[in-house]
GROMACS .gro file of C-alpha atoms in nm:
model
  303
    1MET     CA    1  14.298   5.323   1.346
    2MET     CA    2  14.611   5.539   1.384
    3PRO     CA    3  14.442   5.867   1.281
    4ALA     CA    4  14.168   5.800   1.538
    5LEU     CA    5  14.426   5.746   1.812
    6LEU     CA    6  14.614   6.060   1.712
    7LEU     CA    7  14.292   6.256   1.709
    8THR     CA    8  14.205   6.129   2.056
    9ALA     CA    9  14.553   6.213   2.188
   10LEU     CA   10  14.540   6.557   2.031
   11SER     CA   11  14.196   6.620   2.181
   12LEU     CA   12  14.321   6.525   2.528
   13ILE     CA   13  14.623   6.753   2.493
   14ILE     CA   14  14.405   7.044   2.385
   15LEU     CA   15  14.163   6.974   2.673
   16TYR     CA   16  14.453   6.962   2.918
   17LEU     CA   17  14.600   7.292   2.792
   18LEU     CA   18  14.271   7.476   2.781
   19THR     CA   19  14.163   7.352   3.124
   20GLY     CA   20  14.498   7.447   3.276
   21LEU     CA   21  14.477   7.795   3.123
   22TYR     CA   22  14.117   7.835   3.237
   23PHE     CA   23  14.191   7.747   3.599
   24ALA     CA   24  14.505   7.961   3.610
   25LEU     CA   25  14.312   8.261   3.482
   26ARG     CA   26  14.036   8.190   3.735
   27LEU     CA   27  14.297   8.220   4.008
   28LEU     CA   28  14.432   8.547   3.875
   29LYS     CA   29  14.137   8.722   3.711
   30ILE     CA   30  13.907   8.719   4.010
   31ARG     CA   31  13.577   8.901   4.033
   32ARG     CA   32  13.670   9.204   4.238
   33TYR     CA   33  13.371   9.326   4.437
   34SER     CA   34  13.355   9.696   4.511
   35THR     CA   35  13.352   9.842   4.860
   36GLU     CA   36  13.002   9.974   4.795
   37PHE     CA   37  12.876   9.629   4.695
   38THR     CA   38  13.021   9.458   5.002
   39ILE     CA   39  12.873   9.726   5.227
   40GLN     CA   40  12.528   9.678   5.077
   41ASN     CA   41  12.567   9.301   5.107
   42GLY     CA   42  12.664   9.335   5.472
   43LEU     CA   43  12.360   9.549   5.544
   44GLU     CA   44  12.128   9.312   5.358
   45TYR     CA   45  12.252   9.008   5.550
   46ASN     CA   46  12.259   9.189   5.886
   47GLU     CA   47  12.634   9.161   5.927
   48PHE     CA   48  12.641   9.521   6.051
   49THR     CA   49  12.413   9.824   6.072
   50GLU     CA   50  12.394  10.176   5.934
   51GLU     CA   51  12.495  10.286   6.282
   52PHE     CA   52  12.825  10.103   6.242
   53LEU     CA   53  12.884  10.270   5.904
   54GLN     CA   54  12.828  10.611   6.060
   55SER     CA   55  13.050  10.540   6.360
   56GLU     CA   56  13.383  10.715   6.388
   57LYS     CA   57  13.671  10.520   6.235
   58MET     CA   58  14.036  10.593   6.183
   59ASP     CA   59  14.103  10.558   5.812
   60PHE     CA   60  14.459  10.478   5.709
   61VAL     CA   61  14.676  10.411   5.406
   62ILE     CA   62  14.998  10.211   5.438
   63PRO     CA   63  15.247  10.260   5.151
   64LYS     CA   64  15.421   9.959   4.997
   65ALA     CA   65  15.769   9.942   4.846
   66ASN     CA   66  15.628   9.889   4.494
   67GLY     CA   67  15.440  10.219   4.502
   68GLU     CA   68  15.103  10.062   4.585
   69TYR     CA   69  14.931  10.082   4.924
   70LEU     CA   70  14.696   9.909   5.167
   71ASP     CA   71  14.372  10.088   5.249
   72GLY     CA   72  14.195  10.022   5.579
   73PHE     CA   73  14.036  10.152   5.895
   74ALA     CA   74  14.089  10.113   6.268
   75LEU     CA   75  13.855  10.129   6.566
   76PRO     CA   76  14.060  10.234   6.870
   77GLY     CA   77  13.984  10.061   7.199
   78ASP     CA   78  14.099  10.102   7.557
   79SER     CA   79  14.203   9.753   7.670
   80GLY     CA   80  14.563   9.729   7.552
   81HIS     CA   81  14.469   9.447   7.314
   82THR     CA   82  14.484   9.469   6.934
   83VAL     CA   83  14.343   9.243   6.661
   84ILE     CA   84  14.395   9.262   6.284
   85PHE     CA   85  14.133   9.120   6.046
   86CYS     CA   86  14.211   8.971   5.703
   87HIS     CA   87  13.923   8.914   5.459
   88GLY     CA   88  13.866   8.646   5.198
   89ILE     CA   89  13.911   8.631   4.820
   90THR     CA   90  13.714   8.881   4.603
   91TRP     CA   91  13.575   9.062   4.909
   92THR     CA   92  13.677   9.365   5.118
   93ARG     CA   93  13.745   9.452   5.480
   94TYR     CA   94  13.373   9.502   5.537
   95GLY     CA   95  13.331   9.126   5.515
   96MET     CA   96  13.508   9.099   5.850
   97VAL     CA   97  13.281   9.331   6.047
   98LYS     CA   98  13.054   9.036   6.138
   99TYR     CA   99  13.335   8.912   6.363
  100PHE     CA  100  13.387   9.241   6.551
  101ASP     CA  101  13.129   9.216   6.833
  102TYR     CA  102  13.335   9.037   7.096
  103PHE     CA  103  13.635   9.262   7.037
  104VAL     CA  104  13.431   9.586   7.039
  105GLU     CA  105  13.258   9.483   7.361
  106ASN     CA  106  13.593   9.415   7.527
  107GLY     CA  107  13.767   9.734   7.419
  108TRP     CA  108  14.013   9.595   7.166
  109ASN     CA  109  14.188   9.804   6.905
  110ILE     CA  110  14.044   9.669   6.579
  111ILE     CA  111  14.212   9.695   6.240
  112ALA     CA  112  14.070   9.583   5.906
  113TYR     CA  113  14.217   9.645   5.563
  114ASP     CA  114  14.183   9.546   5.199
  115HIS     CA  115  14.431   9.296   5.056
  116GLN     CA  116  14.614   9.387   4.736
  117ALA     CA  117  14.386   9.382   4.431
  118HIS     CA  118  14.080   9.400   4.656
  119GLY     CA  119  13.850   9.681   4.761
  120LYS     CA  120  14.036  10.011   4.770
  121SER     CA  121  14.385   9.860   4.770
  122PRO     CA  122  14.544   9.857   4.423
  123GLY     CA  123  14.715   9.557   4.266
  124LYS     CA  124  14.683   9.326   3.966
  125TYR     CA  125  14.640   8.982   4.118
  126PRO     CA  126  14.573   8.797   4.442
  127THR     CA  127  14.852   8.558   4.543
  128TYR     CA  128  14.664   8.352   4.805
  129GLY     CA  129  14.894   8.445   5.091
  130VAL     CA  130  15.231   8.464   4.914
  131ASN     CA  131  15.241   8.845   4.894
  132GLU     CA  132  14.953   8.901   5.134
  133LYS     CA  133  15.160   8.777   5.428
  134LYS     CA  134  15.428   9.033   5.342
  135ASP     CA  135  15.162   9.304   5.338
  136LEU     CA  136  15.035   9.181   5.673
  137LYS     CA  137  15.379   9.251   5.820
  138LEU     CA  138  15.336   9.617   5.719
  139VAL     CA  139  14.997   9.627   5.893
  140VAL     CA  140  15.133   9.469   6.211
  141ASP     CA  141  15.419   9.721   6.218
  142TRP     CA  142  15.173  10.007   6.164
  143ALA     CA  143  14.940   9.878   6.435
  144LEU     CA  144  15.212   9.857   6.698
  145LYS     CA  145  15.327  10.210   6.620
  146GLN     CA  146  14.972  10.343   6.616
  147PHE     CA  147  14.880  10.165   6.941
  148PRO     CA  148  15.206  10.155   7.140
  149GLU     CA  149  15.016  10.055   7.454
  150THR     CA  150  14.937   9.718   7.294
  151GLU     CA  151  15.011   9.433   7.535
  152ASP     CA  152  14.928   9.159   7.287
  153ILE     CA  153  14.825   9.144   6.923
  154GLY     CA  154  14.625   8.878   6.742
  155LEU     CA  155  14.528   8.797   6.384
  156PHE     CA  156  14.184   8.693   6.260
  157GLY     CA  157  14.135   8.571   5.904
  158GLU     CA  158  13.858   8.428   5.688
  159SER     CA  159  13.914   8.191   5.391
  160MET     CA  160  14.211   8.333   5.195
  161GLY     CA  161  14.265   8.573   5.486
  162ALA     CA  162  14.270   8.275   5.722
  163ALA     CA  163  14.527   8.098   5.508
  164THR     CA  164  14.727   8.422   5.500
  165VAL     CA  165  14.744   8.459   5.878
  166LEU     CA  166  14.847   8.093   5.909
  167GLN     CA  167  15.125   8.146   5.654
  168TYR     CA  168  15.232   8.453   5.850
  169ALA     CA  169  15.247   8.265   6.180
  170PRO     CA  170  15.616   8.164   6.173
  171MET     CA  171  15.728   8.505   6.046
  172ASP     CA  172  15.656   8.717   6.354
  173LYS     CA  173  15.705   8.625   6.719
  174ARG     CA  174  15.514   8.934   6.828
  175ILE     CA  175  15.184   8.765   6.739
  176GLY     CA  176  14.998   8.638   7.047
  177PHE     CA  177  14.730   8.428   6.879
  178ILE     CA  178  14.562   8.346   6.548
  179ILE     CA  179  14.199   8.275   6.463
  180ALA     CA  180  14.151   8.114   6.122
  181ASP     CA  181  13.797   8.069   5.989
  182CYS     CA  182  13.766   7.818   5.699
  183PRO     CA  183  14.132   7.822   5.586
  184TYR     CA  184  14.284   7.596   5.324
  185SER     CA  185  14.570   7.377   5.440
  186ASP     CA  186  14.746   7.313   5.107
  187PHE     CA  187  14.667   7.508   4.792
  188SER     CA  188  14.745   7.224   4.553
  189VAL     CA  189  14.507   6.997   4.744
  190LEU     CA  190  14.244   7.270   4.728
  191MET     CA  191  14.293   7.302   4.352
  192ASN     CA  192  14.249   6.927   4.314
  193HIS     CA  193  13.925   6.953   4.511
  194GLN     CA  194  13.801   7.238   4.292
  195LEU     CA  195  13.886   7.044   3.977
  196LYS     CA  196  13.691   6.749   4.114
  197LEU     CA  197  13.390   6.975   4.178
  198ASN     CA  198  13.415   7.084   3.815
  199HIS     CA  199  13.410   6.720   3.700
  200VAL     CA  200  13.767   6.714   3.568
  201PRO     CA  201  13.883   6.349   3.538
  202PRO     CA  202  14.137   6.238   3.801
  203PHE     CA  203  14.403   6.151   3.541
  204LEU     CA  204  14.407   6.513   3.418
  205ARG     CA  205  14.411   6.693   3.753
  206GLY     CA  206  14.779   6.661   3.844
  207GLY     CA  207  14.894   6.789   3.507
  208ILE     CA  208  14.645   7.075   3.514
  209ILE     CA  209  14.764   7.179   3.860
  210ARG     CA  210  15.126   7.181   3.742
  211LEU     CA  211  15.038   7.372   3.426
  212SER     CA  212  14.834   7.627   3.625
  213ASP     CA  213  15.132   7.675   3.853
  214ARG     CA  214  15.359   7.750   3.558
  215ILE     CA  215  15.110   8.000   3.425
  216THR     CA  216  15.067   8.181   3.759
  217ARG     CA  217  15.445   8.195   3.799
  218GLY     CA  218  15.483   8.338   3.450
  219ILE     CA  219  15.207   8.596   3.481
  220ALA     CA  220  15.197   8.688   3.849
  221GLY     CA  221  15.531   8.559   3.982
  222PHE     CA  222  15.410   8.326   4.255
  223HIS     CA  223  15.433   7.950   4.298
  224THR     CA  224  15.104   7.786   4.401
  225GLY     CA  225  15.290   7.472   4.507
  226ASN     CA  226  15.454   7.666   4.791
  227ILE     CA  227  15.125   7.769   4.952
  228ASN     CA  228  15.111   7.527   5.247
  229PRO     CA  229  14.961   7.671   5.567
  230GLU     CA  230  14.971   7.324   5.723
  231GLN     CA  231  15.351   7.334   5.704
  232ASP     CA  232  15.375   7.692   5.827
  233ILE     CA  233  15.180   7.633   6.146
  234MET     CA  234  15.414   7.353   6.244
  235GLN     CA  235  15.700   7.605   6.258
  236THR     CA  236  15.554   7.811   6.543
  237ASP     CA  237  15.394   7.754   6.883
  238VAL     CA  238  15.156   8.052   6.860
  239PRO     CA  239  14.808   7.952   6.984
  240ILE     CA  240  14.568   7.891   6.695
  241LEU     CA  241  14.190   7.857   6.682
  242LEU     CA  242  14.057   7.687   6.369
  243VAL     CA  243  13.688   7.735   6.285
  244HIS     CA  244  13.507   7.562   5.999
  245GLY     CA  245  13.152   7.499   5.887
  246ARG     CA  246  13.066   7.130   5.862
  247GLU     CA  247  12.887   7.188   5.530
  248ASP     CA  248  13.172   7.378   5.364
  249ASP     CA  249  13.240   7.224   5.025
  250TYR     CA  250  13.431   7.520   4.880
  251VAL     CA  251  13.721   7.477   5.123
  252PRO     CA  252  13.663   7.130   5.270
  253THR     CA  253  13.608   7.107   5.644
  254ALA     CA  254  13.866   6.826   5.647
  255MET     CA  255  14.139   7.084   5.587
  256SER     CA  256  14.092   7.245   5.930
  257GLU     CA  257  14.043   6.905   6.090
  258HIS     CA  258  14.371   6.788   5.938
  259MET     CA  259  14.564   7.092   6.064
  260TYR     CA  260  14.415   7.051   6.410
  261HIS     CA  261  14.514   6.685   6.433
  262ILE     CA  262  14.873   6.732   6.313
  263ARG     CA  263  14.934   7.026   6.549
  264LYS     CA  264  14.729   6.969   6.865
  265GLY     CA  265  14.993   6.765   7.045
  266LYS     CA  266  15.276   7.003   6.960
  267ALA     CA  267  15.136   7.355   7.013
  268PRO     CA  268  14.819   7.518   7.154
  269THR     CA  269  14.549   7.445   6.896
  270GLN     CA  270  14.170   7.444   6.918
  271LEU     CA  271  13.905   7.346   6.665
  272VAL     CA  272  13.542   7.458   6.646
  273LEU     CA  273  13.313   7.296   6.387
  274ILE     CA  274  12.979   7.464   6.323
  275GLU     CA  275  12.689   7.242   6.226
  276GLY     CA  276  12.502   7.339   5.910
  277ALA     CA  277  12.745   7.613   5.811
  278THR     CA  278  12.874   7.654   5.455
  279HIS     CA  279  13.184   7.848   5.351
  280ALA     CA  280  13.250   8.158   5.564
  281ARG     CA  281  12.900   8.143   5.716
  282SER     CA  282  12.977   7.985   6.054
  283VAL     CA  283  12.938   8.301   6.261
  284LYS     CA  284  12.599   8.378   6.105
  285THR     CA  285  12.475   8.017   6.108
  286ASP     CA  286  12.532   7.961   6.479
  287PRO     CA  287  12.650   8.280   6.651
  288VAL     CA  288  12.607   8.130   6.999
  289SER     CA  289  12.838   7.832   6.939
  290TYR     CA  290  13.080   8.060   6.756
  291ARG     CA  291  13.091   8.304   7.047
  292ILE     CA  292  13.142   8.025   7.301
  293GLY     CA  293  13.429   7.881   7.099
  294LEU     CA  294  13.588   8.225   7.061
  295GLU     CA  295  13.556   8.314   7.429
  296ASN     CA  296  13.693   7.977   7.540
  297PHE     CA  297  13.994   8.024   7.314
  298ILE     CA  298  14.065   8.382   7.425
  299SER     CA  299  14.030   8.288   7.792
  300SER     CA  300  14.272   7.997   7.745
  301LEU     CA  301  14.544   8.240   7.637
  302SER     CA  302  14.582   8.377   7.989
  303LYS     CA  303  14.611   8.037   8.159
   0.00000   0.00000   0.00000
């Protein structure tokens, strides 16, 4: 009887350790899609055209203190308004072009760049907003120097980029608004959700999350337990638009709904839910509703 119990206990310990290691490495060793791949994907799914690719852009490189850099491009406008786009995990800045139309049509200065360890920006690991928000500060500084006529500046993020701009919100009072498409509200809660999707038993999830956190701290130097956009947005009154697809099961729709409900009575906050949309597909699933929600939010800023 005792050997059987010991064998069972040992098996559970091994399962716990291996699962924790697996999920930690999944966080760090992401599939890094090339710029060329994301461009071809964007063309295939009609997110932009060859004409856009051939259009004149201002390429830039922003150096970082650690010797690395952020690679991006800008589309100068003539309206005195500036918006910075932050893409999602594994992707590149070209994943954000599908959101450009309104801002191009209205003469905004548009900036899009690759996060560290993505696209043409070097780096070992993503940090899900921990270091990305520090990099965003460099981009904001660059943008305001490059476009000194800027009257107001906004941030627009998707998925990890959305969580990044929300984490950045309390850091910079120069920001006039934030648009966050399918952000996560709490990284530990998101990890629990992902473990559930992978059929990990509930009694193992908490320990695996803690073990994964220790591993990411040891390898990449960041603490997943401190990634809490829902706490960050409560520390600022910057206007925020949250957008989420109702069929998003990768980052649950409830995360944006939760952030909207905890903030709406304390600071300007709007929520747009897109029927039938999965993760990061809202603008392509229902572009009309998306555009209406965006225009209503932007117009509310001047009231």
